[in-house]
Amino acid sequence: MAVIRDVMPSFQLLQPTSVDDAQKLLQQHGQDAWVLAGGLDSFDWLKDRIKRPKAVVDLSGIEELRGIRETSDGVEIGAMTTLTDVVRNPIVKQKYGLLAQAADVVASPQIRNQGTIGGNVSQDARCWYYRAGWPCYRAGGNICYADTPVGRNREHAILHAERCVAVNPSDSAPALIALDAKFVVRTPKGERVVDAEDYFVGPDINITRMTILEPGSLLTAIRIPSTWAGAQFYFEKVRDRNVWDFPLLNVASAMVVSGGNIERIRIAVNAAAARPLRLKGVEDAVRGKPANPATGEMAGKLAVQGAVPLTFNAYKIPLMRNLVKRAIGGVQEAAWAS
Ligand SMILES: Cc1cc2nc3c(=O)[nH]c(=O)nc-3n(C[C@H](O)[C@H](O)[C@H](O)COP(=O)(O)OP(=O)(O)OC[C@H]3O[C@@H](n4cnc5c(N)ncnc54)[C@H](O)[C@@H]3O)c2cc1C
Ligand code: SF4
């Protein structure tokens, strides 16, 4: 990491107190504006002088973006709700424990106290080269430094890579996909509600962004429908250091088992590709089958079909296979995991 001694470029700090005002400011400043939530990703970019916005729109004074409300059909979480508040919320814990589990293993307690759920799902890639300001594809250049025989790509993608091999590092994202959450986005043209899985984009759609958010847009809330309340959940994250670290891979599943058979299931993984992946093929293949080791084994193999390792991340293929296997077998894991 370079030692930086120059003065950080100044920016105009704008502190709206309503979503309407925030949006007006974002539209006014267009490409020159930066949305600031908890700042954990944002300040890295600004302090490293890699992103140099002229105006920073700080959402922390907008009360309507905070808090968790039970609705007639589930729960709505304001985008500026901290990860700690998500983890501690009694409704989330009781009915949507998958999200509480995922949010609880994000980084460290300090980061969860400051980091928001909206920021967690909107955070940028953590590829070393990109974060250090190298002019790669994702930064608008015409090369990928990670995808070379000597590139540092141990943490990178095994699926759906296209020019860029960086991964989405969010822990909460796959849990929200498994819970069939809807993301509420305010765009200059009005409000849009999108399925969690459609909030994220890969390099085939837009290599410079990880979400559908365009300049001038805001994520305002995340709605979790009651469809999966109280289902059988499984979340597992593998990381280098358990104290705090980004996922090397994670898996989240919501399952309803009846008479020993999988009646309904949603399953997603993250840190395998540039966007969190819902494993629709796996869901279709295991529906109606017994929730047992044989089904888990089959699901794990299916999940990694088409995976292509880079020089230093081949370990991710058996890792993903085993995480999916355990997510299907759930608590029975200890008896049959290999
Ligand atoms: C050392 C460290 C370790 C970490 N480890 C993990 C980990 O293990 N797992 C994990 O999941 N995360 C991890 N994170 C990420 C962290 O948890 C935060 O969730 C994340 O950085 C962003 O949240 P934030 O609220 O700080 O948002 P910010 O950093 O302020 O924003 C992040 C990005 O999202 C945009 N944004 C934020 N909110 C909105 C909104 N409402 N509408 C539109 N755009 C928005 C911002 O413009 C910015 O581009 C780690 C971060 C650090 C610094
Ligand atoms: S993996 Fe993506 S972000 Fe990293 S160097 Fe390659 S193009 Fe850039």
Short mmCIF file of C-alpha atoms and ligand atoms in Angstrom, two decimals:
data_model
loop_
_atom_site.label_atom_id
_atom_site.label_comp_id
_atom_site.label_asym_id
_atom_site.label_seq_id
_atom_site.Cartn_x
_atom_site.Cartn_y
_atom_site.Cartn_z
CA MET A 1 0.00 0.00 0.00
CA ALA A 2 1.41 3.35 -1.03
CA VAL A 3 2.18 5.93 1.64
CA ILE A 4 0.11 9.00 0.81
CA ARG A 5 1.27 12.33 2.13
CA ASP A 6 -0.64 14.85 0.04
CA VAL A 7 -3.73 16.57 1.32
CA MET A 8 -6.99 14.78 0.56
CA PRO A 9 -8.86 16.57 -2.22
CA SER A 10 -11.69 18.62 -0.81
CA PHE A 11 -15.34 18.02 -1.63
CA GLN A 12 -18.58 19.70 -0.83
CA LEU A 13 -20.32 17.84 2.02
CA LEU A 14 -24.10 17.88 1.60
CA GLN A 15 -26.29 16.68 4.45
CA PRO A 16 -29.94 16.38 3.41
CA THR A 17 -32.61 15.40 5.93
CA SER A 18 -35.10 13.84 3.51
CA VAL A 19 -34.94 11.38 0.62
CA ASP A 20 -36.48 13.99 -1.68
CA ASP A 21 -33.74 16.49 -0.88
CA ALA A 22 -31.03 13.85 -1.21
CA GLN A 23 -32.31 12.99 -4.63
CA LYS A 24 -32.45 16.61 -5.75
CA LEU A 25 -28.83 17.04 -4.69
CA LEU A 26 -27.76 13.87 -6.47
CA GLN A 27 -29.46 14.95 -9.66
CA GLN A 28 -27.97 18.43 -9.38
CA HIS A 29 -24.42 17.06 -9.11
CA GLY A 30 -24.81 14.07 -11.47
CA GLN A 31 -21.58 12.14 -12.07
CA ASP A 32 -19.72 14.41 -9.61
CA ALA A 33 -21.76 13.20 -6.62
CA TRP A 34 -21.02 10.35 -4.21
CA VAL A 35 -23.57 8.73 -1.89
CA LEU A 36 -22.21 8.32 1.65
CA ALA A 37 -23.80 5.77 4.01
CA GLY A 38 -21.68 4.33 6.85
CA GLY A 39 -18.49 5.31 5.03
CA LEU A 40 -16.60 2.02 5.42
CA ASP A 41 -16.22 1.48 1.71
CA SER A 42 -16.64 5.14 0.73
CA PHE A 43 -13.85 6.52 2.92
CA ASP A 44 -11.35 3.96 1.64
CA TRP A 45 -11.88 5.26 -1.87
CA LEU A 46 -11.75 8.91 -0.82
CA LYS A 47 -8.76 8.58 1.53
CA ASP A 48 -6.80 6.64 -1.09
CA ARG A 49 -7.56 9.48 -3.56
CA ILE A 50 -8.79 6.98 -6.12
CA LYS A 51 -12.33 8.30 -6.34
CA ARG A 52 -12.51 12.10 -6.28
CA PRO A 53 -16.14 13.22 -6.11
CA LYS A 54 -16.83 16.96 -6.01
CA ALA A 55 -19.93 16.53 -3.81
CA VAL A 56 -20.61 13.93 -1.11
CA VAL A 57 -24.27 13.40 -0.20
CA ASP A 58 -24.32 12.08 3.35
CA LEU A 59 -27.47 10.06 4.11
CA SER A 60 -26.89 9.85 7.87
CA GLY A 61 -29.33 12.67 8.71
CA ILE A 62 -32.28 11.09 6.90
CA GLU A 63 -34.41 9.49 9.62
CA GLU A 64 -36.88 7.94 7.14
CA LEU A 65 -34.04 5.70 5.88
CA ARG A 66 -33.47 4.14 9.30
CA GLY A 67 -35.28 1.43 11.21
CA ILE A 68 -37.04 -1.90 10.86
CA ARG A 69 -40.83 -2.03 10.54
CA GLU A 70 -43.10 -5.06 10.47
CA THR A 71 -45.54 -4.78 7.54
CA SER A 72 -48.70 -6.66 6.60
CA ASP A 73 -46.54 -8.97 4.49
CA GLY A 74 -43.17 -9.21 6.23
CA VAL A 75 -40.63 -6.65 7.27
CA GLU A 76 -39.13 -3.47 5.79
CA ILE A 77 -35.59 -2.42 6.64
CA GLY A 78 -34.47 1.14 5.92
CA ALA A 79 -31.27 1.29 3.87
CA MET A 80 -29.45 3.29 6.58
CA THR A 81 -30.17 0.76 9.33
CA THR A 82 -26.89 -0.45 10.77
CA LEU A 83 -25.88 -4.09 10.52
CA THR A 84 -25.83 -4.26 14.33
CA ASP A 85 -29.46 -3.11 14.45
CA VAL A 86 -30.36 -5.75 11.86
CA VAL A 87 -28.63 -8.47 13.89
CA ARG A 88 -30.32 -7.41 17.15
CA ASN A 89 -33.81 -6.82 15.83
CA PRO A 90 -36.26 -9.30 17.45
CA ILE A 91 -38.43 -9.72 14.31
CA VAL A 92 -35.42 -10.38 12.10
CA LYS A 93 -33.99 -12.80 14.66
CA GLN A 94 -37.23 -14.65 15.17
CA LYS A 95 -38.57 -14.89 11.63
CA TYR A 96 -35.74 -14.12 9.21
CA GLY A 97 -32.82 -15.47 11.21
CA LEU A 98 -30.88 -16.15 8.01
CA LEU A 99 -30.28 -12.42 7.58
CA ALA A 100 -29.34 -11.99 11.24
CA GLN A 101 -26.82 -14.83 10.91
CA ALA A 102 -25.28 -13.34 7.75
CA ALA A 103 -25.12 -9.77 9.07
CA ASP A 104 -23.58 -11.02 12.33
CA VAL A 105 -20.48 -12.33 10.56
CA VAL A 106 -19.79 -9.19 8.55
CA ALA A 107 -16.35 -7.89 9.50
CA SER A 108 -16.07 -6.80 13.17
CA PRO A 109 -18.48 -5.36 15.78
CA GLN A 110 -17.14 -1.85 15.16
CA ILE A 111 -17.76 -2.15 11.42
CA ARG A 112 -21.24 -3.56 12.00
CA ASN A 113 -22.03 -0.64 14.33
CA GLN A 114 -21.24 1.85 11.58
CA GLY A 115 -21.89 -0.09 8.35
CA THR A 116 -25.43 -0.04 6.96
CA ILE A 117 -27.45 -2.75 5.26
CA GLY A 118 -27.82 -0.51 2.18
CA GLY A 119 -24.06 0.03 2.04
CA ASN A 120 -23.37 -3.64 2.57
CA VAL A 121 -25.32 -4.66 -0.51
CA SER A 122 -24.04 -1.69 -2.55
CA GLN A 123 -20.34 -2.01 -1.71
CA ASP A 124 -17.74 -2.22 -4.46
CA ALA A 125 -15.33 -5.02 -5.37
CA ARG A 126 -12.33 -5.61 -3.13
CA CYS A 127 -9.85 -6.62 -5.86
CA TRP A 128 -6.37 -5.48 -4.80
CA TYR A 129 -5.49 -3.93 -8.15
CA TYR A 130 -8.72 -2.02 -8.53
CA ARG A 131 -8.65 -0.74 -4.95
CA ALA A 132 -5.07 0.42 -5.43
CA GLY A 133 -6.09 2.54 -8.41
CA TRP A 134 -4.68 0.38 -11.21
CA PRO A 135 -6.34 1.24 -14.55
CA CYS A 136 -8.03 -2.13 -15.10
CA TYR A 137 -11.27 -2.98 -16.95
CA ARG A 138 -13.42 -2.19 -13.93
CA ALA A 139 -11.72 1.17 -13.60
CA GLY A 140 -12.41 1.93 -17.26
CA GLY A 141 -9.15 0.54 -18.68
CA ASN A 142 -8.50 -2.38 -21.02
CA ILE A 143 -6.69 -5.00 -18.95
CA CYS A 144 -7.32 -7.27 -15.96
CA TYR A 145 -4.25 -7.46 -13.72
CA ALA A 146 -5.70 -10.24 -11.57
CA ASP A 147 -6.38 -12.64 -14.42
CA THR A 148 -2.76 -13.33 -15.39
CA PRO A 149 -0.50 -16.27 -14.48
CA VAL A 150 1.11 -14.23 -11.70
CA GLY A 151 -1.90 -12.06 -10.73
CA ARG A 152 -3.09 -12.17 -7.11
CA ASN A 153 -6.39 -13.91 -7.67
CA ARG A 154 -6.84 -16.24 -4.70
CA GLU A 155 -10.04 -14.42 -3.66
CA HIS A 156 -11.41 -14.00 -7.17
CA ALA A 157 -14.20 -15.51 -9.27
CA ILE A 158 -14.74 -19.09 -10.40
CA LEU A 159 -18.01 -18.44 -12.23
CA HIS A 160 -19.40 -15.98 -14.78
CA ALA A 161 -16.20 -13.99 -15.17
CA GLU A 162 -15.99 -11.80 -18.22
CA ARG A 163 -12.84 -9.70 -18.50
CA CYS A 164 -13.14 -8.75 -14.80
CA VAL A 165 -12.69 -11.64 -12.33
CA ALA A 166 -13.49 -9.72 -9.14
CA VAL A 167 -16.22 -10.97 -6.79
CA ASN A 168 -19.04 -9.37 -4.86
CA PRO A 169 -17.94 -9.52 -1.19
CA SER A 170 -21.26 -8.94 0.62
CA ASP A 171 -22.36 -11.40 3.30
CA SER A 172 -25.90 -10.08 3.57
CA ALA A 173 -26.61 -10.25 -0.18
CA PRO A 174 -27.01 -14.05 -0.56
CA ALA A 175 -29.18 -14.19 2.57
CA LEU A 176 -31.47 -11.52 1.12
CA ILE A 177 -31.67 -13.42 -2.18
CA ALA A 178 -32.53 -16.64 -0.35
CA LEU A 179 -35.26 -14.75 1.57
CA ASP A 180 -36.67 -13.42 -1.73
CA ALA A 181 -36.18 -9.82 -0.59
CA LYS A 182 -37.20 -6.84 -2.73
CA PHE A 183 -35.02 -3.76 -3.01
CA VAL A 184 -36.71 -0.37 -3.18
CA VAL A 185 -34.77 2.01 -5.43
CA ARG A 186 -35.55 5.69 -5.97
CA THR A 187 -34.46 6.74 -9.44
CA PRO A 188 -34.85 10.16 -11.07
CA LYS A 189 -37.85 8.64 -12.89
CA GLY A 190 -39.61 7.34 -9.75
CA GLU A 191 -39.60 4.33 -7.44
CA ARG A 192 -38.61 0.86 -8.63
CA VAL A 193 -38.93 -2.35 -6.64
CA VAL A 194 -36.58 -5.08 -7.84
CA ASP A 195 -35.94 -8.65 -6.76
CA ALA A 196 -32.79 -8.90 -4.66
CA GLU A 197 -31.05 -11.00 -7.29
CA ASP A 198 -31.75 -8.37 -9.96
CA TYR A 199 -30.18 -5.57 -7.90
CA PHE A 200 -26.72 -6.94 -8.67
CA VAL A 201 -25.00 -6.91 -12.05
CA GLY A 202 -22.03 -8.78 -13.46
CA PRO A 203 -19.39 -7.52 -15.89
CA ASP A 204 -21.47 -8.75 -18.82
CA ILE A 205 -24.03 -6.05 -17.98
CA ASN A 206 -21.81 -3.30 -16.59
CA ILE A 207 -18.16 -3.85 -15.82
CA THR A 208 -17.79 -0.61 -13.85
CA ARG A 209 -20.67 -1.19 -11.41
CA MET A 210 -21.83 -3.99 -9.14
CA THR A 211 -25.47 -2.94 -8.86
CA ILE A 212 -28.18 -1.44 -11.02
CA LEU A 213 -27.81 1.93 -9.27
CA GLU A 214 -27.18 4.73 -11.76
CA PRO A 215 -25.97 8.19 -10.74
CA GLY A 216 -28.89 9.99 -9.08
CA SER A 217 -30.43 6.76 -7.69
CA LEU A 218 -30.76 5.69 -4.09
CA LEU A 219 -31.54 2.41 -2.40
CA THR A 220 -34.13 3.39 0.20
CA ALA A 221 -35.30 0.11 1.75
CA ILE A 222 -35.22 -3.66 1.65
CA ARG A 223 -38.47 -5.58 2.02
CA ILE A 224 -38.52 -9.20 3.11
CA PRO A 225 -41.82 -10.95 2.39
CA SER A 226 -43.26 -13.35 4.95
CA THR A 227 -43.06 -16.25 2.45
CA TRP A 228 -39.96 -17.69 4.10
CA ALA A 229 -40.56 -16.59 7.70
CA GLY A 230 -39.51 -19.33 10.08
CA ALA A 231 -38.19 -21.63 7.33
CA GLN A 232 -35.18 -23.88 7.90
CA PHE A 233 -32.17 -21.63 7.31
CA TYR A 234 -28.51 -22.30 6.66
CA PHE A 235 -25.74 -19.72 6.42
CA GLU A 236 -22.06 -20.49 6.26
CA LYS A 237 -19.14 -18.22 5.54
CA VAL A 238 -15.54 -19.29 5.03
CA ARG A 239 -12.85 -16.67 5.55
CA ASP A 240 -9.14 -16.55 6.26
CA ARG A 241 -9.51 -15.07 9.74
CA ASN A 242 -12.60 -15.61 11.81
CA VAL A 243 -11.95 -12.43 13.81
CA TRP A 244 -13.04 -10.32 10.85
CA ASP A 245 -12.61 -10.83 7.17
CA PHE A 246 -14.42 -10.75 3.86
CA PRO A 247 -15.82 -14.08 2.67
CA LEU A 248 -13.75 -16.38 0.49
CA LEU A 249 -17.17 -17.90 -0.14
CA ASN A 250 -20.51 -17.95 1.59
CA VAL A 251 -23.80 -19.77 1.13
CA ALA A 252 -27.35 -19.01 2.29
CA SER A 253 -30.40 -21.21 1.97
CA ALA A 254 -34.03 -21.13 3.04
CA MET A 255 -35.82 -24.43 2.91
CA VAL A 256 -39.19 -25.88 3.83
CA VAL A 257 -39.01 -29.62 4.45
CA SER A 258 -42.13 -31.72 4.68
CA GLY A 259 -42.19 -35.45 5.39
CA GLY A 260 -38.41 -35.48 4.96
CA ASN A 261 -38.62 -34.03 1.44
CA ILE A 262 -37.62 -30.55 0.28
CA GLU A 263 -40.89 -28.84 -0.51
CA ARG A 264 -39.56 -25.32 -1.19
CA ILE A 265 -36.02 -23.96 -1.37
CA ARG A 266 -34.02 -20.86 -2.31
CA ILE A 267 -30.25 -20.94 -2.22
CA ALA A 268 -27.55 -18.41 -3.11
CA VAL A 269 -23.77 -18.10 -2.87
CA ASN A 270 -21.50 -15.07 -2.90
CA ALA A 271 -17.82 -14.35 -3.53
CA ALA A 272 -17.91 -16.87 -6.39
CA ALA A 273 -18.70 -14.29 -9.07
CA ALA A 274 -19.04 -10.55 -9.58
CA ARG A 275 -22.62 -10.77 -8.38
CA PRO A 276 -24.23 -13.01 -5.76
CA LEU A 277 -25.58 -16.09 -7.52
CA ARG A 278 -28.96 -17.61 -6.94
CA LEU A 279 -28.56 -21.34 -7.71
CA LYS A 280 -31.81 -21.84 -9.57
CA GLY A 281 -30.63 -25.09 -11.19
CA VAL A 282 -29.86 -26.53 -7.77
CA GLU A 283 -33.24 -25.43 -6.41
CA ASP A 284 -35.04 -27.13 -9.31
CA ALA A 285 -32.98 -30.29 -8.97
CA VAL A 286 -33.52 -30.82 -5.23
CA ARG A 287 -37.17 -29.79 -4.95
CA GLY A 288 -39.23 -32.85 -3.98
CA LYS A 289 -36.10 -34.84 -3.06
CA PRO A 290 -35.21 -36.01 0.46
CA ALA A 291 -33.21 -33.51 2.52
CA ASN A 292 -30.39 -35.99 2.97
CA PRO A 293 -26.69 -36.45 2.23
CA ALA A 294 -27.26 -37.94 -1.23
CA THR A 295 -29.30 -34.92 -2.32
CA GLY A 296 -26.69 -32.59 -0.82
CA GLU A 297 -23.94 -34.39 -2.72
CA MET A 298 -25.82 -34.10 -5.99
CA ALA A 299 -26.59 -30.41 -5.35
CA GLY A 300 -22.95 -29.59 -4.57
CA LYS A 301 -21.76 -31.16 -7.82
CA LEU A 302 -24.42 -29.36 -9.82
CA ALA A 303 -23.61 -26.00 -8.22
CA VAL A 304 -20.02 -25.97 -9.48
CA GLN A 305 -20.74 -27.09 -13.01
CA GLY A 306 -19.02 -24.68 -15.39
CA ALA A 307 -16.69 -23.31 -12.70
CA VAL A 308 -13.31 -22.22 -14.07
CA PRO A 309 -10.44 -21.67 -11.63
CA LEU A 310 -7.79 -18.96 -11.98
CA THR A 311 -4.15 -19.63 -11.10
CA PHE A 312 -4.57 -19.41 -7.32
CA ASN A 313 -8.22 -20.07 -6.52
CA ALA A 314 -8.92 -23.67 -7.55
CA TYR A 315 -9.69 -24.40 -3.86
CA LYS A 316 -12.93 -22.47 -4.29
CA ILE A 317 -14.48 -25.22 -6.41
CA PRO A 318 -14.50 -27.98 -3.75
CA LEU A 319 -15.25 -25.31 -1.15
CA MET A 320 -18.39 -24.19 -2.96
CA ARG A 321 -19.38 -27.80 -3.61
CA ASN A 322 -19.16 -28.57 0.11
CA LEU A 323 -20.93 -25.40 1.24
CA VAL A 324 -23.87 -26.15 -1.04
CA LYS A 325 -23.86 -29.77 0.09
CA ARG A 326 -24.06 -28.69 3.72
CA ALA A 327 -26.68 -26.02 3.04
CA ILE A 328 -28.99 -28.68 1.65
CA GLY A 329 -28.25 -31.14 4.45
CA GLY A 330 -28.25 -28.36 7.07
CA VAL A 331 -27.85 -29.53 10.61
CA GLN A 332 -27.15 -33.08 9.53
CA GLU A 333 -23.82 -31.83 8.17
CA ALA A 334 -21.63 -33.17 10.96
CA ALA A 335 -22.71 -36.73 10.29
CA TRP A 336 -21.81 -36.85 6.64
CA ALA A 337 -19.56 -33.97 5.53
CA SER A 338 -16.29 -35.05 3.94
C1 LIG B 1 -12.08 -3.78 7.08
C2 LIG B 1 -13.42 -4.11 6.49
C3 LIG B 1 -13.87 -5.42 6.54
C4 LIG B 1 -15.09 -5.74 5.99
N1 LIG B 1 -15.53 -7.04 6.01
C5 LIG B 1 -16.74 -7.35 5.47
C6 LIG B 1 -17.23 -8.68 5.51
O1 LIG B 1 -16.61 -9.58 6.06
N2 LIG B 1 -18.43 -8.93 4.91
C7 LIG B 1 -19.18 -7.96 4.32
O2 LIG B 1 -20.27 -8.23 3.83
N3 LIG B 1 -18.73 -6.68 4.29
C8 LIG B 1 -17.55 -6.36 4.85
N4 LIG B 1 -17.12 -5.06 4.83
C9 LIG B 1 -18.00 -4.03 4.23
C10 LIG B 1 -18.74 -3.27 5.33
O3 LIG B 1 -19.39 -4.18 6.08
C11 LIG B 1 -19.80 -2.27 4.87
O4 LIG B 1 -21.05 -2.89 4.85
C12 LIG B 1 -19.63 -1.75 3.52
O5 LIG B 1 -18.32 -1.30 3.38
C13 LIG B 1 -20.47 -0.53 3.17
O6 LIG B 1 -21.36 -0.09 4.11
P1 LIG B 1 -21.42 1.43 4.55
O7 LIG B 1 -22.72 1.63 5.22
O8 LIG B 1 -20.21 1.80 5.27
O9 LIG B 1 -21.53 2.19 3.14
P2 LIG B 1 -20.56 3.17 2.36
O10 LIG B 1 -19.17 2.72 2.46
O11 LIG B 1 -20.80 4.57 2.72
O12 LIG B 1 -21.14 2.91 0.90
C14 LIG B 1 -20.76 1.80 0.13
C15 LIG B 1 -21.15 2.03 -1.33
O13 LIG B 1 -22.54 1.97 -1.49
C16 LIG B 1 -23.10 3.20 -1.92
N5 LIG B 1 -24.32 3.36 -1.11
C17 LIG B 1 -24.43 3.12 0.22
N6 LIG B 1 -25.70 3.27 0.62
C18 LIG B 1 -26.41 3.61 -0.47
C19 LIG B 1 -27.79 3.88 -0.69
N7 LIG B 1 -28.68 3.83 0.29
N8 LIG B 1 -28.19 4.19 -1.96
C20 LIG B 1 -27.27 4.25 -2.97
N9 LIG B 1 -25.97 3.98 -2.82
C21 LIG B 1 -25.53 3.67 -1.59
C22 LIG B 1 -22.03 4.24 -1.66
O14 LIG B 1 -22.08 5.29 -2.59
C23 LIG B 1 -20.76 3.41 -1.85
O15 LIG B 1 -20.45 3.29 -3.19
C24 LIG B 1 -15.90 -4.71 5.39
C25 LIG B 1 -15.44 -3.39 5.35
C26 LIG B 1 -14.21 -3.09 5.89
C27 LIG B 1 -13.74 -1.66 5.83
S1 SF4 B 2 -10.40 -8.54 -11.42
FE1 SF4 B 2 -11.64 -6.82 -12.14
S2 SF4 B 2 -11.21 -5.27 -10.60
FE2 SF4 B 2 -9.53 -6.76 -10.47
S3 SF4 B 2 -7.89 -6.12 -11.87
FE3 SF4 B 2 -9.24 -7.46 -13.01
S4 SF4 B 2 -10.67 -6.05 -14.02
FE4 SF4 B 2 -9.78 -4.94 -12.31
#
